[in-house]
Amino acid sequence: MRNYLGYLLFGIVLLLFPNKLFSQSPEKPNVILIITDDQGYGDLGITGNPYVKTPNIDQLARESIRFNQFYVSPVCAPTRSSLMTGRYSLRTGIRDTYNGGAIMASEEITLAEMLKDAGYQTGAFGKWHLGDNHPSRPNDQGFDESLIHLSGGMGQVGDFTTYFKGDSSYFDPVLWHNGQQEAYEGYCSDIFAGEAIKFIEDNSHQPFFCYLAFNAPHTPLQVPDEYFEKYKDIDPSVGFDEEKKPYRDMSEKDKEDARKVYAMVNNIDDNLGRLFRKLKDLGIEENTILVFMTDNGPQQMRYLAGMRGKKGDVYRGGVRVPFYLKYPAAFDGDMDIETSAVHMDVLPTLADLCQADLPTDRVIDGKSLLPLMQGEKVAWEDRPLFFYWTRRYPELFQNMALQQGDYRLVAHTDFNSDWKDFELFDMGVDPYERHNINEEYPAVAQNMKKQLEAIYKELIQSEHIQNQPFISVGSKQENPVVLNRNDAGGERGIWNQEEVYGKWRVKVEKGRYSIRYKFIKPIPAGGRMVLEAGAQVFQSKNSEETDMIVMDNVNLDKMEGDLIPFYAKGGKNIMPFWVEIEKLEY
């Protein structure tokens, strides 16, 4: 009932302006998909933030079809895998943001591969976070052109090219251009936007897909001084209606972080202004699909339009994001849609809009949003939507949620818990998830609990969760291969500790190799460098304090399994910061 009036009004508009009815034009539309990192729903002027300056995104929103109930995963890699494949992330092998859980299976068919098969040139710029080695890199997964940083963020241990830059990792970075390291000058968001604009210019005569995935405003919170100056004196904790205040008080650090985030978002907005102007200059604005979204809620506490939760949470504040789609050649825009939509819907929607073929040999969990954009009713309006996130492997009923229609069931409990241990919310009357109505509607809670468990049990049996994706070692497509901490499995401290058990899941081609082990800081003399490769074990004595050990002429057998390197000294095992493995002959 809540959408009836909207559908009626939209139907009248279609009768009055039939030229805007969507049809499959022989001219395929260009596609620009923009996604930012850790920018929450409230980090825009259009969503009620009185401080952040986002005039270009705000104008895009006003000219777009706005999906006001759009949802993603609580953290970044799962969101990106669902966006790329139209599938729940667990089907793709993605279960986490590191610990080896952020490598997408190469068997997945991505949005880039789908559009490439439909005649598109494809480019990715910014954050990938779905595997840093062959066969999971952007260029292995359908992108003709790519410029990315490694890992989940610049300056993180997984991105060893920027890690040692510390507080300046976002400036003058070494990035990966088509799989090769290249040095760039300037601020990261300016670089990624600038290279995306070049790609658009170079391909403006043919259909193109540009994936512009800003790593900002993810930590570390670094921004040019000229932007921070605009926000350094604001108090981001005040100036809201009581119900729209942050659901928890902001600390002084939260306030300083918010100032930096708003500055970073302001910079993104300026860069998008450059991009939007370029589309007009090239005369391709009408036939270009523009999508803007973010990947999850904010990492830090700040204005979130009153919603509960933030990044990592399955409450709405962690998973509801802005989503704007503008396609002037087919739709007038300036339209609100309240039906719930999710990241998995993007691939089937673009398949419809771009006359591309959906994969038919696998489950596509998403739905095409085109009928909603045409003012039609859909049978799946109240479909169940599953949300989760825990470190390493998903654990039943820990940080999970099921949403169906206006109801949301939230689980922060144990695998054998009773339905009374869950929280049930009615978003229609309680959009801020403040009032648990579980015991008032026991039948609803019990039924949703059963559905939640059933979806979990199906997804946890997915092929790529049961058999996690491999990194190729010795392939001609990537030689040498550098194994980084983000894609390593092992102990939970694998990401940023030295004395920790770690391993990489690899598929090794038989051959002779040179192997370099890099450590975060110099290791003491008198120990042994040990490499376990399946059934093989290699050892090398070390006689000096050094941060680099080299093993030459290592004959590795063909194997699929764990590669485990460590430096042993005095009862301690130190894991390398990264490992470079080069096959010496083919």
Coordinates of C-alpha atoms in Angstrom, one line a residue:
M1 CA 0.0 0.0 0.0
R2 CA 2.8 2.4 0.8
N3 CA 4.0 2.5 -2.8
Y4 CA 0.5 2.6 -4.4
L5 CA 0.4 6.4 -4.8
G6 CA 3.9 6.6 -6.1
Y7 CA 3.1 4.0 -8.8
L8 CA -0.1 5.8 -9.7
L9 CA 1.7 9.1 -10.1
F10 CA 4.5 7.6 -12.1
G11 CA 2.0 5.9 -14.4
I12 CA 0.4 9.3 -15.1
V13 CA 3.9 10.7 -15.9
L14 CA 4.5 7.9 -18.3
L15 CA 1.2 8.6 -20.1
L16 CA 2.1 12.3 -20.4
F17 CA 5.7 11.7 -21.5
P18 CA 5.8 8.5 -23.5
N19 CA 9.2 9.5 -25.0
K20 CA 10.8 8.5 -21.8
L21 CA 9.5 5.0 -21.7
F22 CA 12.5 2.6 -21.5
S23 CA 13.2 0.6 -24.7
Q24 CA 16.1 -1.4 -25.8
S25 CA 17.9 1.1 -28.0
P26 CA 20.4 -0.1 -30.6
E27 CA 22.9 2.2 -29.0
K28 CA 24.2 0.6 -25.9
P29 CA 24.5 3.0 -22.9
N30 CA 27.8 3.7 -21.2
V31 CA 28.0 2.7 -17.6
I32 CA 29.8 4.5 -14.8
L33 CA 29.6 2.8 -11.4
I34 CA 30.9 5.0 -8.6
I35 CA 31.3 3.5 -5.1
T36 CA 33.1 5.1 -2.1
D37 CA 34.6 3.4 0.9
D38 CA 33.2 3.7 4.4
Q39 CA 31.1 6.7 3.5
G40 CA 27.9 6.2 5.5
Y41 CA 24.3 7.1 4.5
G42 CA 24.6 10.4 6.5
D43 CA 27.8 11.7 4.8
L44 CA 25.9 13.7 2.1
G45 CA 24.1 17.0 2.1
I46 CA 21.1 15.4 0.3
T47 CA 20.7 13.0 3.3
G48 CA 20.5 15.8 5.8
N49 CA 24.1 16.4 6.9
P50 CA 24.4 20.1 7.6
Y51 CA 28.2 20.2 7.4
V52 CA 29.6 18.1 4.6
K53 CA 29.7 19.9 1.2
T54 CA 28.6 17.6 -1.6
P55 CA 26.9 19.8 -4.2
N56 CA 27.7 17.6 -7.2
I57 CA 26.5 14.3 -5.6
D58 CA 23.4 16.2 -4.3
Q59 CA 22.6 17.4 -7.8
L60 CA 23.1 13.9 -9.2
A61 CA 20.7 12.6 -6.6
R62 CA 18.0 15.1 -7.5
E63 CA 18.3 14.1 -11.2
S64 CA 18.3 10.4 -10.4
I65 CA 16.1 7.5 -9.6
R66 CA 16.7 7.3 -5.8
F67 CA 16.4 3.9 -4.1
N68 CA 15.8 5.0 -0.6
Q69 CA 15.9 1.6 1.0
F70 CA 19.1 0.3 -0.5
Y71 CA 21.3 -2.2 1.4
V72 CA 24.8 -3.7 1.2
S73 CA 26.9 -5.9 3.3
P74 CA 28.3 -4.6 6.7
V75 CA 31.9 -4.6 5.3
C76 CA 33.7 -3.9 2.1
A77 CA 34.9 -7.1 0.4
P78 CA 31.6 -8.9 0.7
T79 CA 29.8 -5.8 -0.7
R80 CA 32.1 -5.7 -3.7
S81 CA 31.8 -9.3 -4.5
S82 CA 28.0 -9.1 -4.5
L83 CA 28.2 -6.0 -6.6
M84 CA 30.4 -7.7 -9.1
T85 CA 28.5 -11.0 -9.3
G86 CA 24.9 -10.5 -8.3
R87 CA 25.3 -13.2 -5.7
Y88 CA 25.6 -13.5 -2.0
S89 CA 29.3 -13.1 -1.1
L90 CA 29.6 -16.5 0.5
R91 CA 28.8 -18.1 -2.9
T92 CA 31.9 -16.3 -4.4
G93 CA 34.4 -17.4 -1.7
I94 CA 34.4 -14.0 0.0
R95 CA 33.8 -14.3 3.8
D96 CA 35.9 -11.5 5.3
T97 CA 38.1 -8.5 4.6
Y98 CA 41.4 -10.3 5.3
N99 CA 42.7 -13.6 6.8
G100 CA 42.6 -15.0 3.3
G101 CA 38.8 -14.4 3.2
A102 CA 38.8 -11.6 0.6
I103 CA 39.8 -13.6 -2.5
M104 CA 37.0 -14.1 -5.0
A105 CA 36.9 -17.3 -6.9
S106 CA 38.1 -16.9 -10.5
E107 CA 35.1 -19.0 -11.7
E108 CA 32.8 -16.2 -10.8
I109 CA 31.4 -14.2 -13.7
T110 CA 31.8 -10.5 -13.0
L111 CA 29.9 -7.4 -14.1
A112 CA 33.0 -6.5 -16.2
E113 CA 33.0 -9.9 -17.9
M114 CA 29.3 -9.7 -18.6
L115 CA 29.6 -6.3 -20.2
K116 CA 32.8 -7.1 -22.0
D117 CA 31.0 -10.0 -23.7
A118 CA 28.3 -7.5 -24.7
G119 CA 30.8 -5.3 -26.5
Y120 CA 32.0 -3.0 -23.8
Q121 CA 35.5 -1.7 -23.0
T122 CA 36.0 -2.0 -19.2
G123 CA 38.1 -0.1 -16.7
A124 CA 38.5 -0.3 -12.9
F125 CA 40.1 2.5 -10.9
G126 CA 40.7 2.6 -7.1
K127 CA 39.8 -0.2 -4.7
W128 CA 39.4 -3.8 -5.8
H129 CA 39.8 -5.9 -2.6
L130 CA 38.7 -9.2 -4.2
G131 CA 42.2 -10.7 -4.5
D132 CA 45.6 -9.2 -5.3
N133 CA 47.1 -12.1 -7.3
H134 CA 46.3 -14.1 -10.4
P135 CA 43.6 -15.4 -11.1
S136 CA 41.6 -12.9 -9.0
R137 CA 42.9 -9.5 -10.1
P138 CA 40.7 -7.0 -12.1
N139 CA 42.6 -7.8 -15.3
D140 CA 41.9 -11.5 -14.7
Q141 CA 38.2 -10.8 -14.1
G142 CA 37.1 -8.9 -17.2
F143 CA 38.7 -5.5 -16.9
D144 CA 40.7 -4.2 -19.9
E145 CA 42.3 -1.4 -17.9
S146 CA 42.9 -1.3 -14.1
L147 CA 44.6 1.1 -11.7
I148 CA 44.3 -0.2 -8.1
H149 CA 45.9 -0.3 -4.7
L150 CA 46.3 -3.6 -3.0
S151 CA 44.6 -5.0 0.0
G152 CA 41.6 -3.4 1.7
G153 CA 43.2 0.0 2.1
M154 CA 46.2 2.1 1.2
G155 CA 48.7 2.1 4.1
Q156 CA 47.5 -1.3 5.4
V157 CA 50.0 -4.1 5.7
G158 CA 48.5 -5.9 2.7
D159 CA 49.4 -3.0 0.5
F160 CA 53.1 -3.2 0.9
T161 CA 53.7 -0.5 -1.7
T162 CA 52.2 2.2 0.6
Y163 CA 52.6 0.7 4.1
F164 CA 55.9 2.3 4.9
K165 CA 54.7 5.7 3.9
G166 CA 52.7 5.9 7.1
D167 CA 50.8 9.2 7.4
S168 CA 51.4 10.1 3.8
S169 CA 50.3 6.8 2.1
Y170 CA 47.5 8.6 0.3
F171 CA 49.9 11.0 -1.4
D172 CA 52.3 10.2 -4.3
P173 CA 51.5 6.4 -4.0
V174 CA 52.9 3.4 -5.9
L175 CA 49.9 1.8 -7.5
W176 CA 49.2 -1.2 -9.7
H177 CA 48.5 -0.4 -13.3
N178 CA 47.4 -3.5 -15.2
G179 CA 49.3 -5.7 -12.8
Q180 CA 52.5 -3.7 -12.7
Q181 CA 53.8 -1.3 -10.1
E182 CA 53.9 2.4 -11.2
A183 CA 54.6 5.6 -9.2
Y184 CA 52.0 8.4 -9.3
E185 CA 52.1 12.0 -8.0
G186 CA 49.2 13.6 -6.1
Y187 CA 46.4 12.7 -3.8
C188 CA 44.8 9.2 -4.3
S189 CA 41.3 10.3 -5.0
D190 CA 42.5 12.9 -7.5
I191 CA 44.6 10.2 -9.2
F192 CA 41.8 7.6 -9.4
A193 CA 39.3 10.1 -10.7
G194 CA 41.8 11.6 -13.2
E195 CA 42.7 8.2 -14.6
A196 CA 39.0 7.2 -14.9
I197 CA 38.3 10.4 -16.8
K198 CA 41.1 9.6 -19.2
F199 CA 39.6 6.1 -19.7
I200 CA 36.2 7.7 -20.5
E201 CA 37.8 10.1 -23.0
D202 CA 39.7 7.3 -24.7
N203 CA 36.6 5.2 -25.0
S204 CA 33.9 7.8 -25.6
H205 CA 33.3 6.6 -29.2
Q206 CA 32.2 3.1 -28.0
P207 CA 30.3 1.6 -25.1
F208 CA 32.4 1.5 -21.9
F209 CA 32.0 0.4 -18.3
C210 CA 34.0 2.5 -15.8
Y211 CA 34.2 1.2 -12.3
L212 CA 35.4 4.1 -10.1
A213 CA 35.9 2.8 -6.6
F214 CA 37.3 5.5 -4.3
N215 CA 39.3 4.2 -1.3
A216 CA 38.3 7.3 0.6
P217 CA 37.0 8.1 3.1
H218 CA 38.5 4.9 4.5
T219 CA 41.2 5.1 7.1
P220 CA 43.9 6.3 7.4
L221 CA 42.1 9.6 7.3
Q222 CA 44.4 11.7 5.1
V223 CA 43.3 14.6 3.1
P224 CA 44.9 17.7 1.4
D225 CA 45.1 20.7 3.8
E226 CA 43.0 22.9 1.6
Y227 CA 40.0 20.6 2.3
F228 CA 40.6 20.0 6.0
E229 CA 40.7 23.8 6.5
K230 CA 37.0 24.0 5.6
Y231 CA 36.1 21.7 8.5
K232 CA 38.7 22.1 11.2
D233 CA 36.5 24.3 13.4
I234 CA 33.1 22.6 13.1
D235 CA 31.5 20.6 15.9
P236 CA 30.0 17.6 14.0
S237 CA 28.1 16.3 17.1
V238 CA 25.5 19.1 17.2
G239 CA 22.9 20.7 14.9
F240 CA 20.5 17.8 14.4
D241 CA 16.9 17.0 15.5
E242 CA 16.8 14.8 18.5
E243 CA 15.9 11.7 16.6
K244 CA 18.6 12.3 14.0
K245 CA 21.5 12.6 16.4
P246 CA 24.2 9.9 16.4
Y247 CA 22.8 7.0 18.4
R248 CA 25.8 7.2 20.7
D249 CA 27.7 10.2 22.0
M250 CA 30.7 11.3 19.9
S251 CA 34.1 11.3 21.6
E252 CA 36.6 14.0 20.8
K253 CA 38.4 11.5 18.4
D254 CA 35.1 10.8 16.7
K255 CA 34.7 14.6 16.1
E256 CA 38.1 15.0 14.7
D257 CA 37.7 11.9 12.5
A258 CA 34.4 13.3 11.2
R259 CA 36.1 16.5 10.2
K260 CA 38.6 14.6 8.2
V261 CA 36.0 12.3 6.7
Y262 CA 33.9 15.3 5.6
A263 CA 37.0 16.9 4.0
M264 CA 37.7 13.6 2.1
V265 CA 34.1 13.4 0.9
N266 CA 34.2 17.0 -0.2
N267 CA 37.3 16.2 -2.3
I268 CA 35.5 13.2 -3.8
D269 CA 32.5 15.5 -4.7
D270 CA 34.9 17.9 -6.5
N271 CA 36.4 15.1 -8.5
L272 CA 32.9 13.8 -9.4
G273 CA 32.1 17.3 -10.5
R274 CA 35.1 17.1 -12.9
L275 CA 33.8 13.8 -14.2
F276 CA 30.2 15.0 -14.7
R277 CA 31.5 18.0 -16.7
K278 CA 33.6 15.8 -18.9
L279 CA 30.5 13.7 -19.9
K280 CA 28.8 16.9 -21.0
D281 CA 31.9 18.1 -22.9
L282 CA 32.1 14.8 -24.7
G283 CA 28.4 14.9 -25.5
I284 CA 27.7 11.5 -24.0
E285 CA 25.8 12.5 -20.8
E286 CA 22.4 11.5 -22.2
N287 CA 23.4 7.9 -23.1
T288 CA 25.4 7.2 -19.9
I289 CA 24.1 5.3 -16.9
L290 CA 25.5 6.9 -13.8
V291 CA 25.3 5.0 -10.5
F292 CA 26.5 6.4 -7.1
M293 CA 26.6 4.3 -4.0
T294 CA 28.7 3.5 -0.9
D295 CA 30.0 0.1 0.4
N296 CA 28.8 0.0 4.0
G297 CA 28.1 2.3 7.0
P298 CA 30.7 4.6 8.5
Q299 CA 33.6 3.2 10.4
Q300 CA 33.5 6.0 13.0
M301 CA 30.6 7.4 15.0
R302 CA 29.0 10.4 13.4
Y303 CA 25.7 11.6 11.9
L304 CA 23.8 8.7 10.3
A305 CA 20.3 10.1 10.0
G306 CA 19.5 8.6 13.3
M307 CA 20.1 5.0 12.4
R308 CA 21.6 2.5 14.8
G309 CA 24.9 0.8 14.1
K310 CA 27.9 1.5 11.8
K311 CA 30.4 -0.4 9.7
G312 CA 30.5 -4.1 10.7
D313 CA 27.0 -4.0 12.2
V314 CA 23.9 -5.6 10.8
Y315 CA 21.7 -2.9 12.1
R316 CA 20.5 -0.5 9.4
G317 CA 23.3 2.0 10.0
G318 CA 25.8 -0.6 9.0
V319 CA 24.1 -1.7 5.8
R320 CA 21.8 1.0 4.4
V321 CA 23.5 3.3 1.9
P322 CA 22.6 5.9 -0.7
F323 CA 21.9 4.6 -4.2
Y324 CA 21.3 6.9 -7.1
L325 CA 20.8 5.9 -10.8
K326 CA 20.7 8.4 -13.6
Y327 CA 20.1 7.5 -17.2
P328 CA 18.7 10.6 -19.1
A329 CA 18.1 8.8 -22.4
A330 CA 15.6 6.4 -20.8
F331 CA 14.3 8.0 -17.6
D332 CA 13.4 11.5 -16.4
G333 CA 14.8 10.9 -13.0
D334 CA 13.9 12.8 -9.8
M335 CA 12.0 9.7 -8.6
D336 CA 11.9 7.9 -5.3
I337 CA 11.5 4.1 -4.9
E338 CA 10.9 2.7 -1.5
T339 CA 11.0 -1.0 -2.3
S340 CA 14.1 -2.6 -0.7
A341 CA 17.0 -3.2 -3.1
V342 CA 20.5 -4.5 -2.6
H343 CA 23.9 -4.6 -4.1
M344 CA 23.2 -8.0 -5.8
D345 CA 20.5 -6.2 -7.9
V346 CA 23.0 -4.1 -9.7
L347 CA 24.3 -6.8 -12.1
P348 CA 20.9 -8.0 -13.3
T349 CA 19.7 -4.4 -13.6
L350 CA 22.6 -3.5 -15.8
A351 CA 22.1 -6.7 -17.8
D352 CA 18.6 -5.4 -18.7
L353 CA 19.7 -1.9 -19.4
C354 CA 22.7 -2.8 -21.4
Q355 CA 21.2 -5.7 -23.4
A356 CA 23.8 -8.1 -21.9
D357 CA 23.3 -11.8 -21.1
L358 CA 23.0 -12.9 -17.5
P359 CA 24.9 -16.1 -16.5
T360 CA 22.5 -19.0 -16.6
D361 CA 24.7 -21.7 -15.1
R362 CA 24.6 -20.4 -11.5
V363 CA 22.3 -18.8 -8.9
I364 CA 21.9 -15.1 -9.4
D365 CA 20.5 -13.9 -6.1
G366 CA 19.8 -10.3 -7.2
K367 CA 16.8 -9.0 -9.1
S368 CA 16.5 -6.6 -11.9
L369 CA 15.3 -3.2 -10.7
L370 CA 14.1 -2.2 -14.1
P371 CA 10.4 -3.0 -13.5
L372 CA 10.5 -0.8 -10.4
M373 CA 12.0 2.0 -12.5
Q374 CA 9.2 1.6 -15.0
G375 CA 6.6 1.9 -12.3
E376 CA 5.6 -1.7 -12.2
K377 CA 4.8 -3.9 -9.2
V378 CA 7.1 -6.9 -8.5
A379 CA 6.3 -10.2 -6.9
W380 CA 9.5 -10.1 -4.9
E381 CA 8.9 -6.8 -3.1
D382 CA 9.0 -8.5 0.3
R383 CA 11.7 -11.1 -0.5
P384 CA 13.9 -12.1 2.5
L385 CA 17.4 -10.4 2.6
F386 CA 20.2 -11.9 4.6
F387 CA 23.0 -9.9 6.2
Y388 CA 26.0 -11.2 8.2
W389 CA 29.6 -10.5 9.2
T390 CA 32.1 -12.1 11.5
R391 CA 35.8 -12.5 11.3
R392 CA 37.0 -15.6 9.5
Y393 CA 34.1 -18.0 9.0
P394 CA 30.4 -17.0 9.5
E395 CA 29.1 -18.3 12.8
L396 CA 25.4 -19.0 13.1
F397 CA 23.3 -16.2 14.8
Q398 CA 26.4 -14.0 15.5
N399 CA 26.0 -10.6 13.9
M400 CA 23.3 -11.7 11.4
A401 CA 20.1 -10.3 10.3
L402 CA 17.1 -11.1 8.1
Q403 CA 15.0 -8.4 6.6
Q404 CA 11.6 -9.1 5.0
G405 CA 9.2 -6.3 4.2
D406 CA 9.1 -3.9 7.2
Y407 CA 10.4 -6.5 9.6
R408 CA 14.1 -7.0 10.6
L409 CA 15.3 -9.8 12.8
V410 CA 18.7 -9.2 14.3
A411 CA 20.9 -11.9 15.9
H412 CA 23.8 -11.3 18.3
T413 CA 23.7 -14.6 20.1
D414 CA 24.8 -18.2 19.9
F415 CA 24.0 -21.0 17.4
N416 CA 21.6 -22.8 19.7
S417 CA 19.8 -19.8 21.1
D418 CA 16.0 -19.5 21.5
W419 CA 14.0 -17.1 19.3
K420 CA 13.5 -14.9 22.5
D421 CA 17.2 -14.0 22.4
F422 CA 16.8 -12.2 19.0
E423 CA 15.6 -8.6 18.3
L424 CA 12.7 -7.9 16.0
F425 CA 12.0 -4.4 14.6
D426 CA 9.3 -3.0 12.5
M427 CA 11.0 -0.4 10.2
G428 CA 7.7 1.0 9.2
V429 CA 7.1 2.5 12.7
D430 CA 10.6 2.2 14.1
P431 CA 13.2 3.0 11.4
Y432 CA 15.9 3.6 14.1
E433 CA 15.6 0.1 15.5
R434 CA 15.1 1.3 19.1
H435 CA 12.2 -0.9 20.1
N436 CA 12.5 -4.7 20.2
I437 CA 9.0 -6.2 19.5
N438 CA 10.1 -9.8 19.6
E439 CA 7.7 -11.0 22.3
E440 CA 4.8 -9.0 20.8
Y441 CA 5.1 -10.9 17.5
P442 CA 6.4 -14.4 18.5
A443 CA 5.2 -16.0 15.3
V444 CA 7.0 -13.5 13.1
A445 CA 10.2 -13.9 15.1
Q446 CA 10.1 -17.7 15.0
N447 CA 9.4 -17.8 11.3
M448 CA 12.2 -15.3 10.5
K449 CA 14.6 -17.2 12.7
K450 CA 13.9 -20.4 10.7
Q451 CA 14.4 -18.5 7.4
L452 CA 17.7 -17.0 8.7
E453 CA 19.0 -20.4 9.7
A454 CA 18.0 -22.0 6.3
I455 CA 19.7 -19.3 4.3
Y456 CA 22.9 -19.5 6.4
K457 CA 23.0 -23.3 6.0
E458 CA 22.6 -23.1 2.3
L459 CA 25.3 -20.4 1.9
I460 CA 27.8 -22.0 4.2
Q461 CA 27.9 -25.1 2.0
S462 CA 28.9 -23.0 -1.0
E463 CA 31.6 -24.6 -3.1
H464 CA 34.0 -21.7 -2.7
I465 CA 33.6 -21.5 1.0
Q466 CA 34.2 -25.2 1.4
N467 CA 37.2 -25.0 -1.0
Q468 CA 38.6 -21.5 -0.7
P469 CA 40.2 -20.0 -3.9
F470 CA 43.9 -20.5 -4.7
I471 CA 46.6 -18.0 -5.6
S472 CA 48.5 -19.1 -8.7
V473 CA 52.3 -19.4 -8.3
G474 CA 54.5 -19.9 -11.3
S475 CA 51.9 -18.9 -13.9
K476 CA 53.0 -16.9 -16.9
Q477 CA 50.1 -14.4 -16.2
E478 CA 51.9 -13.2 -13.0
N479 CA 55.6 -13.8 -12.5
P480 CA 56.9 -13.0 -10.0
V481 CA 54.0 -13.3 -7.6
V482 CA 54.1 -11.3 -4.4
L483 CA 52.0 -12.8 -1.6
N484 CA 50.8 -10.2 0.9
R485 CA 49.5 -10.3 4.4
N486 CA 45.9 -9.4 3.5
D487 CA 45.4 -12.6 1.5
A488 CA 47.2 -14.8 4.1
G489 CA 45.3 -17.1 6.3
G490 CA 46.3 -18.3 9.8
E491 CA 45.9 -16.8 13.2
R492 CA 43.7 -13.8 13.7
G493 CA 46.7 -11.6 14.3
I494 CA 48.0 -12.5 10.8
W495 CA 47.2 -9.0 9.5
N496 CA 49.6 -6.9 11.7
Q497 CA 51.8 -9.1 14.0
E498 CA 55.2 -10.6 13.4
E499 CA 55.3 -13.7 15.7
V500 CA 52.2 -15.3 14.2
Y501 CA 51.4 -18.4 12.2
G502 CA 50.5 -17.6 8.7
K503 CA 50.0 -19.3 5.3
W504 CA 48.9 -18.8 1.8
R505 CA 46.6 -21.1 -0.1
V506 CA 48.4 -21.6 -3.4
K507 CA 48.4 -23.6 -6.6
V508 CA 52.1 -24.1 -7.6
E509 CA 53.4 -25.0 -11.0
K510 CA 56.4 -27.4 -10.9
G511 CA 59.7 -25.6 -11.5
R512 CA 62.8 -23.8 -10.2
Y513 CA 62.2 -20.7 -8.2
S514 CA 63.9 -17.8 -6.5
I515 CA 62.1 -16.8 -3.3
R516 CA 62.5 -13.5 -1.4
Y517 CA 61.2 -13.0 2.2
K518 CA 60.7 -9.5 3.3
F519 CA 60.2 -8.7 7.1
I520 CA 58.7 -5.6 8.7
K521 CA 61.9 -5.0 10.7
P522 CA 65.3 -6.7 10.7
I523 CA 65.3 -10.2 12.1
P524 CA 68.2 -11.4 14.3
A525 CA 71.1 -13.5 13.0
G526 CA 71.5 -17.1 13.9
G527 CA 68.1 -18.4 12.9
R528 CA 66.7 -20.5 10.0
M529 CA 64.4 -19.5 7.2
V530 CA 61.8 -22.3 6.8
L531 CA 59.4 -22.9 3.9
E532 CA 56.8 -25.6 4.0
A533 CA 55.2 -26.2 0.6
G534 CA 52.9 -29.2 0.9
A535 CA 55.1 -32.3 1.5
Q536 CA 58.3 -30.3 0.8
V537 CA 60.3 -28.5 3.5
F538 CA 63.1 -26.1 2.7
Q539 CA 65.5 -24.5 5.2
S540 CA 68.2 -21.9 5.0
K541 CA 70.6 -20.7 7.7
N542 CA 70.9 -16.9 8.3
S543 CA 74.1 -15.4 9.6
E544 CA 73.2 -11.7 9.7
E545 CA 70.6 -9.2 11.0
T546 CA 68.5 -8.4 7.9
D547 CA 65.0 -7.6 6.7
M548 CA 65.4 -9.7 3.6
I549 CA 66.2 -13.4 3.1
V550 CA 66.6 -14.9 -0.4
M551 CA 66.4 -18.6 -1.3
D552 CA 67.7 -19.3 -4.8
N553 CA 67.1 -22.4 -6.9
V554 CA 64.2 -23.8 -5.0
N555 CA 62.7 -26.8 -6.8
L556 CA 59.0 -26.8 -6.0
D557 CA 56.8 -29.7 -7.0
K558 CA 53.4 -29.2 -8.5
M559 CA 51.0 -28.8 -5.6
E560 CA 47.7 -27.3 -4.3
G561 CA 47.7 -26.5 -0.7
D562 CA 49.2 -24.3 2.0
L563 CA 52.5 -22.4 1.6
I564 CA 53.9 -21.7 5.1
P565 CA 57.0 -19.5 5.5
F566 CA 58.5 -18.5 8.9
Y567 CA 61.9 -17.5 10.4
A568 CA 62.7 -19.6 13.4
K569 CA 65.0 -18.3 16.2
G570 CA 65.1 -19.0 19.9
G571 CA 61.7 -20.7 20.0
K572 CA 60.0 -17.9 18.1
N573 CA 58.6 -18.0 14.6
I574 CA 58.4 -14.7 12.7
M575 CA 56.2 -14.5 9.6
P576 CA 57.4 -12.5 6.6
F577 CA 55.8 -9.2 5.7
W578 CA 55.5 -10.4 2.1
V579 CA 56.9 -13.2 0.0
E580 CA 58.0 -12.8 -3.6
I581 CA 58.2 -16.0 -5.7
E582 CA 59.7 -16.0 -9.2
K583 CA 59.7 -18.9 -11.5
L584 CA 63.1 -18.9 -13.3
E585 CA 62.3 -20.8 -16.4
Y586 CA 59.4 -22.1 -18.4

